[in-house]
Amino acid sequence: MSVVDTIASVCLVGGALLSMLAGIAVLRFPDTMSRIHAATKPQVLGIVLLMIGLGLRLGTVAIIGELALIVVLQFVTAPVAAHLTVRAAFRGEQEDQDAQPDGLSGHGAEAAGADDTPTEIAHALVDENVGADPDHPNRTVLDRRPESD
Amino acid sequence: MTVTMWICGVLFGLGATFSAIRLVRGPTMIDRAAALDIILAIIVGVLVLIAADTESPIMLVVAVVVALLGFIGSAGLAKLLPRDRR
C-alpha cells in the first residue's frame, strides 16, 4: 500500500466520518436550527474530502475535472439550500410563537395582531380614558364632532 | 483498500440510519428536509466510494446528478413548506 493510497484512504474515511457525525448530530441536537447547521457539514467538507480521496486514487485529468465539477456544484448550491431551509424554519418559528414584528420574517405585523396601526393605538387610548371629554364620558377628544342640535 | 471500503461503508451506514430515524421522527418538515439533505450527501459519498472501489469513473456522472437533485429538492421544499409545515 503506497503513500498515495494511504492518504486517499484517510481522506475517504474522513469524509465518511463527517457523514456519520452529521447523522448523529441531526438525531441528537435539540432544535431545528442546530440540526440544519450540522446537516451542512458533510455536504461541503465531507464531499471535498471524498473527492480528494477519489482523485488521489484514480488520478487522470478527465476524472479530476469531473470531481472538481462536483465540488464546485456543492460549494455553490449547499449554502444557498441551507439558507433557504433556515429561512423557512425561521418563518415557521415566528408563526408558531406569534412573535413580535421582525424585519427578516415579514410575518410579524400580522402575527402580533392589529394593535400597531394608528387607529388601533387611538382606540386603545380611548379605552384607557386618556383624553376623555369630562362632559361626555363615553365620548373622547378623538371623535368629538360638531353638535347637531 | 478493502479495509477502507469496509470502514467507510459502516460509517455511511450509521450516518444514513441516524438520519433516517430523524426523517421518520422529525417534529417539523424542516427537520425532515435536513435529514434528507444528509441522506443525499451520503448517497453521493457511497457513489464516490463505489467509483473508488471499482476504479471506474462511471458512477461520477450519477454523483453529479444526485448533487444537483439535492439542491433542487431542498430549495423546493424550503419554498413550498411554510404553507403546510407539520
PDB file of C-alpha atoms in Angstrom:
ATOM      1  CA  MET A   1       0.000   0.000   0.000  1.00  0.00           C
ATOM      2  CA  SER A   2       1.685   3.140  -1.199  1.00  0.00           C
ATOM      3  CA  VAL A   3       1.729   6.568   0.395  1.00  0.00           C
ATOM      4  CA  VAL A   4      -0.807   7.960  -2.073  1.00  0.00           C
ATOM      5  CA  ASP A   5      -3.180   5.110  -1.326  1.00  0.00           C
ATOM      6  CA  THR A   6      -2.816   5.743   2.388  1.00  0.00           C
ATOM      7  CA  ILE A   7      -3.625   9.430   2.001  1.00  0.00           C
ATOM      8  CA  ALA A   8      -6.599   8.548  -0.203  1.00  0.00           C
ATOM      9  CA  SER A   9      -7.841   6.105   2.433  1.00  0.00           C
ATOM     10  CA  VAL A  10      -7.534   8.711   5.160  1.00  0.00           C
ATOM     11  CA  CYS A  11      -9.480  11.231   3.092  1.00  0.00           C
ATOM     12  CA  LEU A  12     -12.244   8.729   2.265  1.00  0.00           C
ATOM     13  CA  VAL A  13     -12.584   7.687   5.905  1.00  0.00           C
ATOM     14  CA  GLY A  14     -12.629  11.356   6.934  1.00  0.00           C
ATOM     15  CA  GLY A  15     -15.494  12.100   4.564  1.00  0.00           C
ATOM     16  CA  ALA A  16     -17.438   9.070   5.767  1.00  0.00           C
ATOM     17  CA  LEU A  17     -16.772  10.069   9.377  1.00  0.00           C
ATOM     18  CA  LEU A  18     -18.199  13.537   8.732  1.00  0.00           C
ATOM     19  CA  SER A  19     -21.328  11.955   7.276  1.00  0.00           C
ATOM     20  CA  MET A  20     -21.759   9.776  10.339  1.00  0.00           C
ATOM     21  CA  LEU A  21     -21.180  12.739  12.667  1.00  0.00           C
ATOM     22  CA  ALA A  22     -23.831  14.700  10.780  1.00  0.00           C
ATOM     23  CA  GLY A  23     -26.207  11.778  11.210  1.00  0.00           C
ATOM     24  CA  ILE A  24     -25.559  11.676  14.955  1.00  0.00           C
ATOM     25  CA  ALA A  25     -25.912  15.443  15.192  1.00  0.00           C
ATOM     26  CA  VAL A  26     -29.188  15.582  13.291  1.00  0.00           C
ATOM     27  CA  LEU A  27     -30.515  12.896  15.598  1.00  0.00           C
ATOM     28  CA  ARG A  28     -29.281  14.356  18.878  1.00  0.00           C
ATOM     29  CA  PHE A  29     -29.372  18.146  18.528  1.00  0.00           C
ATOM     30  CA  PRO A  30     -32.268  19.820  20.297  1.00  0.00           C
ATOM     31  CA  ASP A  31     -33.766  22.250  17.773  1.00  0.00           C
ATOM     32  CA  THR A  32     -34.191  22.729  14.046  1.00  0.00           C
ATOM     33  CA  MET A  33     -31.571  25.429  13.581  1.00  0.00           C
ATOM     34  CA  SER A  34     -28.732  23.390  15.064  1.00  0.00           C
ATOM     35  CA  ARG A  35     -29.844  20.338  13.096  1.00  0.00           C
ATOM     36  CA  ILE A  36     -29.610  22.272   9.825  1.00  0.00           C
ATOM     37  CA  HIS A  37     -26.250  23.645  10.960  1.00  0.00           C
ATOM     38  CA  ALA A  38     -24.984  20.104  11.429  1.00  0.00           C
ATOM     39  CA  ALA A  39     -26.503  18.938   8.157  1.00  0.00           C
ATOM     40  CA  THR A  40     -24.352  21.336   6.127  1.00  0.00           C
ATOM     41  CA  LYS A  41     -21.021  19.810   7.144  1.00  0.00           C
ATOM     42  CA  PRO A  42     -20.946  16.595   5.091  1.00  0.00           C
ATOM     43  CA  GLN A  43     -22.288  18.487   2.093  1.00  0.00           C
ATOM     44  CA  VAL A  44     -19.177  20.657   1.816  1.00  0.00           C
ATOM     45  CA  LEU A  45     -16.170  19.362   3.748  1.00  0.00           C
ATOM     46  CA  GLY A  46     -17.226  15.722   3.532  1.00  0.00           C
ATOM     47  CA  ILE A  47     -17.719  15.866  -0.239  1.00  0.00           C
ATOM     48  CA  VAL A  48     -14.393  17.683  -0.662  1.00  0.00           C
ATOM     49  CA  LEU A  49     -12.558  15.034   1.373  1.00  0.00           C
ATOM     50  CA  LEU A  50     -14.196  12.220  -0.584  1.00  0.00           C
ATOM     51  CA  MET A  51     -13.317  13.880  -3.881  1.00  0.00           C
ATOM     52  CA  ILE A  52      -9.684  14.369  -2.815  1.00  0.00           C
ATOM     53  CA  GLY A  53      -9.523  10.711  -1.861  1.00  0.00           C
ATOM     54  CA  LEU A  54     -11.019   9.557  -5.143  1.00  0.00           C
ATOM     55  CA  GLY A  55      -8.826  11.950  -7.144  1.00  0.00           C
ATOM     56  CA  LEU A  56      -5.723  10.545  -5.453  1.00  0.00           C
ATOM     57  CA  ARG A  57      -6.922   7.052  -6.226  1.00  0.00           C
ATOM     58  CA  LEU A  58      -7.847   7.430  -9.923  1.00  0.00           C
ATOM     59  CA  GLY A  59      -5.686  10.341 -10.956  1.00  0.00           C
ATOM     60  CA  THR A  60      -6.418  11.099 -14.600  1.00  0.00           C
ATOM     61  CA  VAL A  61      -7.169  14.586 -15.861  1.00  0.00           C
ATOM     62  CA  ALA A  62     -10.725  13.908 -17.061  1.00  0.00           C
ATOM     63  CA  ILE A  63     -11.742  12.346 -13.752  1.00  0.00           C
ATOM     64  CA  ILE A  64     -10.221  15.174 -11.738  1.00  0.00           C
ATOM     65  CA  GLY A  65     -12.167  17.636 -13.884  1.00  0.00           C
ATOM     66  CA  GLU A  66     -15.380  15.803 -13.105  1.00  0.00           C
ATOM     67  CA  LEU A  67     -14.524  15.724  -9.395  1.00  0.00           C
ATOM     68  CA  ALA A  68     -13.844  19.463  -9.470  1.00  0.00           C
ATOM     69  CA  LEU A  69     -17.222  19.953 -11.129  1.00  0.00           C
ATOM     70  CA  ILE A  70     -18.976  18.129  -8.278  1.00  0.00           C
ATOM     71  CA  VAL A  71     -17.020  20.115  -5.680  1.00  0.00           C
ATOM     72  CA  VAL A  72     -17.848  23.442  -7.337  1.00  0.00           C
ATOM     73  CA  LEU A  73     -21.521  22.491  -7.594  1.00  0.00           C
ATOM     74  CA  GLN A  74     -21.611  21.604  -3.899  1.00  0.00           C
ATOM     75  CA  PHE A  75     -19.827  24.814  -2.946  1.00  0.00           C
ATOM     76  CA  VAL A  76     -22.312  26.898  -4.910  1.00  0.00           C
ATOM     77  CA  THR A  77     -25.526  25.089  -4.032  1.00  0.00           C
ATOM     78  CA  ALA A  78     -25.068  23.882  -0.436  1.00  0.00           C
ATOM     79  CA  PRO A  79     -25.013  27.338   1.248  1.00  0.00           C
ATOM     80  CA  VAL A  80     -27.956  28.524  -0.855  1.00  0.00           C
ATOM     81  CA  ALA A  81     -30.016  25.465   0.009  1.00  0.00           C
ATOM     82  CA  ALA A  82     -29.109  25.761   3.706  1.00  0.00           C
ATOM     83  CA  HIS A  83     -30.026  29.446   3.707  1.00  0.00           C
ATOM     84  CA  LEU A  84     -33.413  28.760   2.104  1.00  0.00           C
ATOM     85  CA  THR A  85     -34.119  25.973   4.579  1.00  0.00           C
ATOM     86  CA  VAL A  86     -33.109  28.072   7.580  1.00  0.00           C
ATOM     87  CA  ARG A  87     -35.246  30.959   6.377  1.00  0.00           C
ATOM     88  CA  ALA A  88     -38.254  28.669   6.069  1.00  0.00           C
ATOM     89  CA  ALA A  89     -37.547  27.303   9.571  1.00  0.00           C
ATOM     90  CA  PHE A  90     -37.200  30.827  10.971  1.00  0.00           C
ATOM     91  CA  ARG A  91     -40.508  31.929   9.467  1.00  0.00           C
ATOM     92  CA  GLY A  92     -42.180  28.821  10.832  1.00  0.00           C
ATOM     93  CA  GLU A  93     -40.897  29.528  14.330  1.00  0.00           C
ATOM     94  CA  GLN A  94     -42.080  33.113  14.082  1.00  0.00           C
ATOM     95  CA  GLU A  95     -45.572  31.984  13.154  1.00  0.00           C
ATOM     96  CA  ASP A  96     -45.537  29.370  15.899  1.00  0.00           C
ATOM     97  CA  GLN A  97     -44.618  31.792  18.635  1.00  0.00           C
ATOM     98  CA  ASP A  98     -46.951  34.591  17.483  1.00  0.00           C
ATOM     99  CA  ALA A  99     -43.860  36.683  17.818  1.00  0.00           C
ATOM    100  CA  GLN A 100     -43.068  40.350  17.703  1.00  0.00           C
ATOM    101  CA  PRO A 101     -42.705  42.125  14.369  1.00  0.00           C
ATOM    102  CA  ASP A 102     -39.399  41.239  12.781  1.00  0.00           C
ATOM    103  CA  GLY A 103     -37.659  42.666   9.778  1.00  0.00           C
ATOM    104  CA  LEU A 104     -36.479  39.300   8.472  1.00  0.00           C
ATOM    105  CA  SER A 105     -39.685  37.313   8.603  1.00  0.00           C
ATOM    106  CA  GLY A 106     -42.170  39.816   7.229  1.00  0.00           C
ATOM    107  CA  HIS A 107     -44.923  37.996   9.079  1.00  0.00           C
ATOM    108  CA  GLY A 108     -44.582  39.948  12.318  1.00  0.00           C
ATOM    109  CA  ALA A 109     -47.200  42.570  11.554  1.00  0.00           C
ATOM    110  CA  GLU A 110     -49.990  40.024  11.163  1.00  0.00           C
ATOM    111  CA  ALA A 111     -48.616  37.750  13.852  1.00  0.00           C
ATOM    112  CA  ALA A 112     -48.589  40.444  16.510  1.00  0.00           C
ATOM    113  CA  GLY A 113     -52.206  41.386  15.820  1.00  0.00           C
ATOM    114  CA  ALA A 114     -53.513  44.675  14.521  1.00  0.00           C
ATOM    115  CA  ASP A 115     -52.585  46.668  17.626  1.00  0.00           C
ATOM    116  CA  ASP A 116     -49.892  48.659  15.917  1.00  0.00           C
ATOM    117  CA  THR A 117     -51.833  50.706  13.385  1.00  0.00           C
ATOM    118  CA  PRO A 118     -52.528  54.338  14.412  1.00  0.00           C
ATOM    119  CA  THR A 119     -56.285  53.812  14.604  1.00  0.00           C
ATOM    120  CA  GLU A 120     -55.894  50.890  16.975  1.00  0.00           C
ATOM    121  CA  ILE A 121     -53.496  52.839  19.187  1.00  0.00           C
ATOM    122  CA  ALA A 122     -56.080  55.654  19.330  1.00  0.00           C
ATOM    123  CA  HIS A 123     -58.816  53.220  20.309  1.00  0.00           C
ATOM    124  CA  ALA A 124     -56.549  51.741  22.970  1.00  0.00           C
ATOM    125  CA  LEU A 125     -56.045  55.224  24.384  1.00  0.00           C
ATOM    126  CA  VAL A 126     -59.804  55.750  24.336  1.00  0.00           C
ATOM    127  CA  ASP A 127     -60.264  52.539  26.288  1.00  0.00           C
ATOM    128  CA  GLU A 128     -57.931  53.843  28.956  1.00  0.00           C
ATOM    129  CA  ASN A 129     -59.911  57.130  29.060  1.00  0.00           C
ATOM    130  CA  VAL A 130     -56.898  59.150  28.104  1.00  0.00           C
ATOM    131  CA  GLY A 131     -58.117  62.425  26.669  1.00  0.00           C
ATOM    132  CA  ALA A 132     -61.713  61.808  27.712  1.00  0.00           C
ATOM    133  CA  ASP A 133     -64.172  64.610  27.500  1.00  0.00           C
ATOM    134  CA  PRO A 134     -65.404  65.345  31.071  1.00  0.00           C
ATOM    135  CA  ASP A 135     -68.895  66.356  29.877  1.00  0.00           C
ATOM    136  CA  HIS A 136     -69.458  63.165  27.895  1.00  0.00           C
ATOM    137  CA  PRO A 137     -67.583  60.233  29.492  1.00  0.00           C
ATOM    138  CA  ASN A 138     -68.287  57.937  26.564  1.00  0.00           C
ATOM    139  CA  ARG A 139     -67.013  60.414  24.005  1.00  0.00           C
ATOM    140  CA  THR A 140     -63.393  61.404  23.665  1.00  0.00           C
ATOM    141  CA  VAL A 141     -61.419  64.220  22.190  1.00  0.00           C
ATOM    142  CA  LEU A 142     -60.516  61.947  19.355  1.00  0.00           C
ATOM    143  CA  ASP A 143     -64.018  61.622  17.935  1.00  0.00           C
ATOM    144  CA  ARG A 144     -65.592  64.882  19.032  1.00  0.00           C
ATOM    145  CA  ARG A 145     -67.990  66.064  16.364  1.00  0.00           C
ATOM    146  CA  PRO A 146     -69.935  69.288  15.990  1.00  0.00           C
ATOM    147  CA  GLU A 147     -73.168  69.099  17.968  1.00  0.00           C
ATOM    148  CA  SER A 148     -76.100  68.854  15.591  1.00  0.00           C
ATOM    149  CA  ASP A 149     -78.844  70.019  17.978  1.00  0.00           C
TER     150      ASP A 149
ATOM    151  CA  MET B   1      -8.190  -0.610   0.273  1.00  0.00           C
ATOM    152  CA  THR B   2     -10.716  -3.250   1.239  1.00  0.00           C
ATOM    153  CA  VAL B   3     -10.392  -2.241   4.900  1.00  0.00           C
ATOM    154  CA  THR B   4     -11.012   1.380   3.901  1.00  0.00           C
ATOM    155  CA  MET B   5     -14.124   0.371   1.991  1.00  0.00           C
ATOM    156  CA  TRP B   6     -15.495  -1.535   4.973  1.00  0.00           C
ATOM    157  CA  ILE B   7     -14.825   1.310   7.407  1.00  0.00           C
ATOM    158  CA  CYS B   8     -16.369   3.876   5.080  1.00  0.00           C
ATOM    159  CA  GLY B   9     -19.339   1.642   4.392  1.00  0.00           C
ATOM    160  CA  VAL B  10     -20.048   1.164   8.097  1.00  0.00           C
ATOM    161  CA  LEU B  11     -19.713   4.903   8.782  1.00  0.00           C
ATOM    162  CA  PHE B  12     -22.012   5.797   5.888  1.00  0.00           C
ATOM    163  CA  GLY B  13     -24.498   3.178   7.007  1.00  0.00           C
ATOM    164  CA  LEU B  14     -24.579   4.517  10.568  1.00  0.00           C
ATOM    165  CA  GLY B  15     -24.994   8.110   9.344  1.00  0.00           C
ATOM    166  CA  ALA B  16     -27.793   7.124   6.976  1.00  0.00           C
ATOM    167  CA  THR B  17     -29.524   5.151   9.739  1.00  0.00           C
ATOM    168  CA  PHE B  18     -29.438   8.054  12.196  1.00  0.00           C
ATOM    169  CA  SER B  19     -30.655  10.461   9.524  1.00  0.00           C
ATOM    170  CA  ALA B  20     -33.454   8.077   8.599  1.00  0.00           C
ATOM    171  CA  ILE B  21     -34.548   7.942  12.236  1.00  0.00           C
ATOM    172  CA  ARG B  22     -34.744  11.725  12.244  1.00  0.00           C
ATOM    173  CA  LEU B  23     -36.528  11.598   8.886  1.00  0.00           C
ATOM    174  CA  VAL B  24     -39.257   9.433  10.369  1.00  0.00           C
ATOM    175  CA  ARG B  25     -39.415  11.114  13.760  1.00  0.00           C
ATOM    176  CA  GLY B  26     -38.724  14.781  12.950  1.00  0.00           C
ATOM    177  CA  PRO B  27     -41.232  17.109  14.575  1.00  0.00           C
ATOM    178  CA  THR B  28     -41.311  19.616  11.695  1.00  0.00           C
ATOM    179  CA  MET B  29     -40.980  19.159   7.957  1.00  0.00           C
ATOM    180  CA  ILE B  30     -37.822  21.300   8.047  1.00  0.00           C
ATOM    181  CA  ASP B  31     -36.134  18.647  10.217  1.00  0.00           C
ATOM    182  CA  ARG B  32     -37.100  16.072   7.644  1.00  0.00           C
ATOM    183  CA  ALA B  33     -35.654  18.254   4.882  1.00  0.00           C
ATOM    184  CA  ALA B  34     -32.355  18.492   6.789  1.00  0.00           C
ATOM    185  CA  ALA B  35     -32.251  14.724   7.285  1.00  0.00           C
ATOM    186  CA  LEU B  36     -32.989  14.237   3.585  1.00  0.00           C
ATOM    187  CA  ASP B  37     -30.080  16.555   2.730  1.00  0.00           C
ATOM    188  CA  ILE B  38     -27.732  14.404   4.802  1.00  0.00           C
ATOM    189  CA  ILE B  39     -29.041  11.234   3.187  1.00  0.00           C
ATOM    190  CA  LEU B  40     -28.439  12.691  -0.274  1.00  0.00           C
ATOM    191  CA  ALA B  41     -24.883  13.701   0.701  1.00  0.00           C
ATOM    192  CA  ILE B  42     -24.373  10.136   1.940  1.00  0.00           C
ATOM    193  CA  ILE B  43     -25.670   8.783  -1.386  1.00  0.00           C
ATOM    194  CA  VAL B  44     -23.097  10.936  -3.201  1.00  0.00           C
ATOM    195  CA  GLY B  45     -20.452   9.594  -0.825  1.00  0.00           C
ATOM    196  CA  VAL B  46     -21.472   5.992  -1.487  1.00  0.00           C
ATOM    197  CA  LEU B  47     -21.311   6.590  -5.252  1.00  0.00           C
ATOM    198  CA  VAL B  48     -17.807   8.040  -4.853  1.00  0.00           C
ATOM    199  CA  LEU B  49     -16.900   5.026  -2.721  1.00  0.00           C
ATOM    200  CA  ILE B  50     -18.145   2.650  -5.451  1.00  0.00           C
ATOM    201  CA  ALA B  51     -16.086   4.578  -8.000  1.00  0.00           C
ATOM    202  CA  ALA B  52     -13.014   4.284  -5.769  1.00  0.00           C
ATOM    203  CA  ASP B  53     -13.612   0.566  -5.243  1.00  0.00           C
ATOM    204  CA  THR B  54     -14.150  -0.380  -8.878  1.00  0.00           C
ATOM    205  CA  GLU B  55     -11.648   2.236 -10.121  1.00  0.00           C
ATOM    206  CA  SER B  56     -14.067   3.279 -12.862  1.00  0.00           C
ATOM    207  CA  PRO B  57     -15.440   6.830 -13.149  1.00  0.00           C
ATOM    208  CA  ILE B  58     -18.897   5.874 -14.432  1.00  0.00           C
ATOM    209  CA  MET B  59     -20.580   6.497 -11.078  1.00  0.00           C
ATOM    210  CA  LEU B  60     -19.298  10.088 -11.008  1.00  0.00           C
ATOM    211  CA  VAL B  61     -21.914  11.165 -13.556  1.00  0.00           C
ATOM    212  CA  VAL B  62     -24.590   9.812 -11.250  1.00  0.00           C
ATOM    213  CA  ALA B  63     -22.945  11.684  -8.373  1.00  0.00           C
ATOM    214  CA  VAL B  64     -23.187  14.983 -10.280  1.00  0.00           C
ATOM    215  CA  VAL B  65     -26.878  14.385 -10.923  1.00  0.00           C
ATOM    216  CA  VAL B  66     -27.594  13.436  -7.308  1.00  0.00           C
ATOM    217  CA  ALA B  67     -25.750  16.522  -6.037  1.00  0.00           C
ATOM    218  CA  LEU B  68     -27.877  18.752  -8.253  1.00  0.00           C
ATOM    219  CA  LEU B  69     -31.060  16.915  -7.279  1.00  0.00           C
ATOM    220  CA  GLY B  70     -30.254  17.511  -3.625  1.00  0.00           C
ATOM    221  CA  PHE B  71     -30.112  21.248  -4.186  1.00  0.00           C
ATOM    222  CA  ILE B  72     -33.314  21.308  -6.220  1.00  0.00           C
ATOM    223  CA  GLY B  73     -35.084  19.167  -3.639  1.00  0.00           C
ATOM    224  CA  SER B  74     -34.185  21.203  -0.586  1.00  0.00           C
ATOM    225  CA  ALA B  75     -34.763  24.532  -2.349  1.00  0.00           C
ATOM    226  CA  GLY B  76     -38.188  23.387  -3.481  1.00  0.00           C
ATOM    227  CA  LEU B  77     -39.051  22.065  -0.023  1.00  0.00           C
ATOM    228  CA  ALA B  78     -37.975  25.308   1.605  1.00  0.00           C
ATOM    229  CA  LYS B  79     -40.066  27.250  -0.894  1.00  0.00           C
ATOM    230  CA  LEU B  80     -43.213  25.147  -0.575  1.00  0.00           C
ATOM    231  CA  LEU B  81     -43.156  24.057   3.064  1.00  0.00           C
ATOM    232  CA  PRO B  82     -44.224  27.172   5.014  1.00  0.00           C
ATOM    233  CA  ARG B  83     -47.800  26.806   3.798  1.00  0.00           C
ATOM    234  CA  ASP B  84     -48.136  23.302   5.243  1.00  0.00           C
ATOM    235  CA  ARG B  85     -45.436  22.710   7.782  1.00  0.00           C
ATOM    236  CA  ARG B  86     -46.487  19.888  10.074  1.00  0.00           C
TER     237      ARG B  86
END
